[in-house]
Short mmCIF file of C-alpha atoms in Angstrom, two decimals:
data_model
loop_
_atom_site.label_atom_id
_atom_site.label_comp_id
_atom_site.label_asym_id
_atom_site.label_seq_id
_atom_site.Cartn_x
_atom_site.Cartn_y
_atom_site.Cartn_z
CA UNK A 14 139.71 129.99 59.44
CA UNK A 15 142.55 132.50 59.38
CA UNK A 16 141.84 132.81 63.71
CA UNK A 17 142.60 128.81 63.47
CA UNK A 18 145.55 130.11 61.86
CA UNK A 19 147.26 132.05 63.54
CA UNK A 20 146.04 130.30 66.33
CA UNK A 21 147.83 127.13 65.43
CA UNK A 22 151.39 129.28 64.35
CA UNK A 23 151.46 130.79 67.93
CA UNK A 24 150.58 127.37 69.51
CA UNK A 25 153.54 126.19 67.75
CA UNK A 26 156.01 129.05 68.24
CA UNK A 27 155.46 128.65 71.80
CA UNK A 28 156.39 125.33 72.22
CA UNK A 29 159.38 125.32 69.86
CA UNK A 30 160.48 128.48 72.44
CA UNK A 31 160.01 125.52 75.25
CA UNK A 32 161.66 122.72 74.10
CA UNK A 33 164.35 124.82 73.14
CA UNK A 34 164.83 126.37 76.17
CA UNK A 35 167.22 124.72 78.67
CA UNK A 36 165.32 126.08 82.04
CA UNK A 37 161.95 124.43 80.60
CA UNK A 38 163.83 121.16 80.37
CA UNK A 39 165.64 122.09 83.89
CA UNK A 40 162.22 122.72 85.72
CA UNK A 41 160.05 120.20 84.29
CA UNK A 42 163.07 117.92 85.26
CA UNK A 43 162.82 118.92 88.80
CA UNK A 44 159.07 118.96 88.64
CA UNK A 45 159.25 115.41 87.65
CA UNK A 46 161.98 113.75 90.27
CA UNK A 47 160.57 115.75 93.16
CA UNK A 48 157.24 114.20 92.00
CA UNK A 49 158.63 110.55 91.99
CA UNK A 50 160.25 110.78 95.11
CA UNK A 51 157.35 112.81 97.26
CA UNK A 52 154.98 109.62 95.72
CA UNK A 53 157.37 106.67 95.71
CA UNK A 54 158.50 107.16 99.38
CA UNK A 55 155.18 106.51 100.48
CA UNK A 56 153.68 104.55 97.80
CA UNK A 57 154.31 100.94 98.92
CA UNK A 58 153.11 101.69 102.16
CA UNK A 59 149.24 102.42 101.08
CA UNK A 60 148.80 98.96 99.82
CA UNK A 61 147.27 98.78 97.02
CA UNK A 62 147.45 99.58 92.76
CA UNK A 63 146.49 103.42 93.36
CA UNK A 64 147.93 106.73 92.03
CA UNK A 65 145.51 108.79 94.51
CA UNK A 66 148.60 109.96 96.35
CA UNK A 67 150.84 111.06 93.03
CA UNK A 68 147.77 113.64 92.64
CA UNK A 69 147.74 114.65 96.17
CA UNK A 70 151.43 116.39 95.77
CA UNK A 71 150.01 118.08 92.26
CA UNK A 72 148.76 121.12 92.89
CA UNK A 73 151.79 122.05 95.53
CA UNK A 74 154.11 120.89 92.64
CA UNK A 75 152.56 123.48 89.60
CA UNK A 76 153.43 126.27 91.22
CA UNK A 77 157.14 125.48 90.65
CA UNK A 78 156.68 124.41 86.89
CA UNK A 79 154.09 126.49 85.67
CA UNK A 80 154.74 129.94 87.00
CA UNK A 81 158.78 129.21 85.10
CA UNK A 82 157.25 128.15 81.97
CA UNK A 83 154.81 131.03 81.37
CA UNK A 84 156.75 133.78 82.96
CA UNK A 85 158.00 134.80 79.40
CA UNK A 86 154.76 134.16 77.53
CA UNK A 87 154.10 138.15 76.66
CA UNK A 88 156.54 139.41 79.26
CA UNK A 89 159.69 138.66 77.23
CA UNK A 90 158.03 139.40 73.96
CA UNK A 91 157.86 142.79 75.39
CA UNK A 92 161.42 143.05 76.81
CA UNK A 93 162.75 141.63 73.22
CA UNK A 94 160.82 144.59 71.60
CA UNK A 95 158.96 141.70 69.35
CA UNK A 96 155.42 142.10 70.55
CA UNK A 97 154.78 145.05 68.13
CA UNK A 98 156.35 142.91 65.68
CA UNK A 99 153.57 139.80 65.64
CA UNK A 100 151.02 142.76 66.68
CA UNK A 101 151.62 144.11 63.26
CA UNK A 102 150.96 140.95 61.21
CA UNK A 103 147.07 139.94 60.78
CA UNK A 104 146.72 138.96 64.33
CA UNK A 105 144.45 139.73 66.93
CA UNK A 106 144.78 140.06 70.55
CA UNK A 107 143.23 137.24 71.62
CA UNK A 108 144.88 134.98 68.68
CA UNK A 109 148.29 135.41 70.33
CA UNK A 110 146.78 134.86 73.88
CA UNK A 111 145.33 131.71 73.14
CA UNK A 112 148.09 130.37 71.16
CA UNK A 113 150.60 131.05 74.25
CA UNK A 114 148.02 129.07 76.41
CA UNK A 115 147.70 126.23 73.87
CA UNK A 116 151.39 125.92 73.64
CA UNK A 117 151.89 125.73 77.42
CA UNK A 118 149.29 123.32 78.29
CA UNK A 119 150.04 120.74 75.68
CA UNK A 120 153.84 121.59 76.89
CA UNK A 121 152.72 120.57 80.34
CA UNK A 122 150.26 117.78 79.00
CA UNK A 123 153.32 116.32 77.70
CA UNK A 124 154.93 116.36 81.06
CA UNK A 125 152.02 115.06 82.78
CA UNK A 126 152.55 111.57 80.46
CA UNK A 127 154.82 110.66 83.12
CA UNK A 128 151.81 109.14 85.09
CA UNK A 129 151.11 107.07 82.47
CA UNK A 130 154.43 104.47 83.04
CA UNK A 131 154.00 104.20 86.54
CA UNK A 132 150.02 103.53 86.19
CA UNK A 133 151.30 100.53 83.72
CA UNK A 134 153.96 99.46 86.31
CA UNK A 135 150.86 99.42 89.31
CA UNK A 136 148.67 98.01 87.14
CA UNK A 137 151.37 94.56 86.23
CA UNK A 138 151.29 93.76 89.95
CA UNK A 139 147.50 94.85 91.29
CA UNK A 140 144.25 95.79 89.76
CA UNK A 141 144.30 99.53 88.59
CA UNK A 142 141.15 101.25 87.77
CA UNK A 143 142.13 103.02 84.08
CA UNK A 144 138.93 105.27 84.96
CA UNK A 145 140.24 106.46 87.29
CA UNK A 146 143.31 107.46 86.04
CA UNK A 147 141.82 108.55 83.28
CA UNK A 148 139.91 111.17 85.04
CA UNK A 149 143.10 112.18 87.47
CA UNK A 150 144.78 113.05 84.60
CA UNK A 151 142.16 115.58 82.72
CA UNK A 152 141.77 116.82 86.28
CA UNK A 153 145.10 117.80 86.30
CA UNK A 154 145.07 118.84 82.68
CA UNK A 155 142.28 121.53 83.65
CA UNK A 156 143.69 122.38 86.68
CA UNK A 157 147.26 123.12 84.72
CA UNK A 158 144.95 124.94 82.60
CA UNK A 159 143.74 127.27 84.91
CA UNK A 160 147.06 128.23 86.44
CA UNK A 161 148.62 128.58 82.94
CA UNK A 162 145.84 130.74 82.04
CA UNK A 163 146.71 132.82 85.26
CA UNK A 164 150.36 133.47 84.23
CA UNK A 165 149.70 134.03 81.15
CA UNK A 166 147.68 136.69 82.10
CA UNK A 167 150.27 138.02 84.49
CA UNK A 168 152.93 138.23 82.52
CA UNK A 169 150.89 140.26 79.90
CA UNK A 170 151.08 142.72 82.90
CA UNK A 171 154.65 142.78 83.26
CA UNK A 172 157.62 143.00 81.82
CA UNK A 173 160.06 141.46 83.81
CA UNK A 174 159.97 137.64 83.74
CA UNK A 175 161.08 136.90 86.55
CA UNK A 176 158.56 139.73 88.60
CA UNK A 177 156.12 137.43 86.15
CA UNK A 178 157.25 133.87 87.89
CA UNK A 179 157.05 135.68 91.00
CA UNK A 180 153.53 137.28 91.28
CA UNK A 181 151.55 134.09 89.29
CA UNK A 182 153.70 131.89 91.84
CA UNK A 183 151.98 133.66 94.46
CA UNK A 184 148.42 134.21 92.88
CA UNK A 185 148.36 130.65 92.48
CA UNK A 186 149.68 129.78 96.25
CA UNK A 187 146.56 131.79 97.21
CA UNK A 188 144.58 129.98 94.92
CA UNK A 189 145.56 126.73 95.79
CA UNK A 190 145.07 127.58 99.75
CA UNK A 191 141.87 129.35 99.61
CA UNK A 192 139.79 126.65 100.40
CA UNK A 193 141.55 125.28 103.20
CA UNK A 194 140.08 125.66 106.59
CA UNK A 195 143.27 127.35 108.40
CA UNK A 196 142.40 130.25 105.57
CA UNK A 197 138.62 130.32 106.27
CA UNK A 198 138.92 130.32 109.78
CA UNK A 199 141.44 133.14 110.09
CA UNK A 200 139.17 135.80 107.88
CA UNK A 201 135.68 137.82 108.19
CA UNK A 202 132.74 135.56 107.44
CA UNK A 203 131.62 137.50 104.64
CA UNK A 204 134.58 136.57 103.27
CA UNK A 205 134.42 132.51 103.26
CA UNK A 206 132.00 132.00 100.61
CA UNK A 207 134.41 133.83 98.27
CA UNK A 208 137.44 132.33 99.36
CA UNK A 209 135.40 128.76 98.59
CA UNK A 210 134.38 129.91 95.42
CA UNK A 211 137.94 131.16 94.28
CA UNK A 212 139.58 127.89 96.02
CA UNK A 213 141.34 124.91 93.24
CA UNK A 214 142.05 122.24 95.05
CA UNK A 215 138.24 121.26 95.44
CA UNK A 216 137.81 121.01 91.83
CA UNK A 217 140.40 118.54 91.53
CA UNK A 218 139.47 116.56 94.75
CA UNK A 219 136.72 114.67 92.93
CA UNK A 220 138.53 114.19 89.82
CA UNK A 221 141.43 112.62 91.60
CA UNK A 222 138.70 109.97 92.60
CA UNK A 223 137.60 109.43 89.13
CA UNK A 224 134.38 111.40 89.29
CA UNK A 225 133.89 113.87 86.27
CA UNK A 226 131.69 116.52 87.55
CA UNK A 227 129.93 118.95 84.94
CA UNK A 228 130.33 121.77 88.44
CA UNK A 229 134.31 121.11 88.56
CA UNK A 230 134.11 121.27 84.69
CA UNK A 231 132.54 124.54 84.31
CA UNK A 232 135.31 126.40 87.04
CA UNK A 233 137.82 125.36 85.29
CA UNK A 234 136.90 126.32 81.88
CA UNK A 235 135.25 129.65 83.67
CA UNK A 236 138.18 130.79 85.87
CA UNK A 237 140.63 129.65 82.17
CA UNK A 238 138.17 132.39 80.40
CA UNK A 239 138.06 134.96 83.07
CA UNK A 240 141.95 135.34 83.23
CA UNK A 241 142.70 135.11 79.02
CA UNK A 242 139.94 137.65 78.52
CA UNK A 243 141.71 139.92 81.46
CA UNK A 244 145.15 139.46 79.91
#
């Protein structure tokens, strides 16, 4: 109960620090227009009530807005000198880390309602599968998850936030590109099975289509697990 606790207090801190901050309004402002316009300029075209191509531009788009908003997640607690502070309360490790994670993802869960006016908007003038949209969005949601996860854990390695942005900006590049076949074809073959196993996108592939598989389920919440317990 007292884990749930603390849990919940961090969860909250965290997101109070976002809101409040003017760069996490700045990038997810960005994140958003840049979305609408890579979509929109192409939407019309495809012909029919379908957000397919809004997730298509997803992955590419994260590591802009989730490398900035977890870049300070333990990194600046340490440069402010208050890590040892909440260290010294009743709080474990792994309490703090997965109230930092909770407070970015439902930070970015908020930003992902966006998809939600625009699905209402398609579905007034065509017929839009909800099912479908339904599963694009908790494929997104997990696949957020994993990269928040992944800066969260970076930035408990550094201490500069901005060496943070940097480094999970380019851990998740290669995470989003490992799968793709200009990577596989340009490395040992030993190699490609790894780089397949390691690769994102995949995961989210089928999701984007509606389908809920237990296999894409299991790498997210996996590859989420394997970088909080590393942090």
């Amino acid at each position: 109960m007292e884990t749930i606790k603390n849990i919940f207090i961090i969860t909250r801190k965290e997101l109070r620090a976002l809101f409040d901050s003017p760069v996490a309004y700045i990038v997810l402002g960005v994140f958003l227009l840049l979305w609408q316009f890579l979509f929109f300029r192409n939407a019309l075209l495809v012909g029919e009530a379908s957000l397919r191509g809004l997730f298509d531009y997803l992955p590419w788009l994260f590591l802009l807005l989730i490398p900035a908003i977890t870049m300070g997640s333990i990194s600046q607690e340490k440069s402010e000198g208050t890590l040892e502070f909440l260290l010294t309360h009743p709080l474990k490790d792994i309490d703090l880390l997965i109230g930092k994670f909770l407070g970015s993802v439902v930070f970015v869960a908020i930003g992902l309602l966006f998809i939600f006016p625009i699905a209402i908007s398609f579905a007034a003038y065509g017929s839009l599968d909800w099912g479908v949209v339904a599963g694009q969005y908790l494929g997104a949601l997990f696949f957020a998850s994993v990269l928040v996860a992944l800066g969260v854990f970076i930035s408990s390695l550094l201490s500069s936030s901005i060496s943070s942005l940097l480094v999970t900006a380019t851990a998740g590049f290669f995470l989003v590109i490992a799968g793709y076949q200009f990577v596989t074809d340009s490395i040992p073959l030993a190699l490609v099975s790894l780089f397949e196993r390691l690769a994102l996108v995949p995961h989210i592939e089928s999701m984007a289509r509606g389908v809920i598989d237990l296999r894409d389920l299991w790498y997210f919440l996996s590859a989420t697990a394997i970088f909080l317990s590393l942090a």
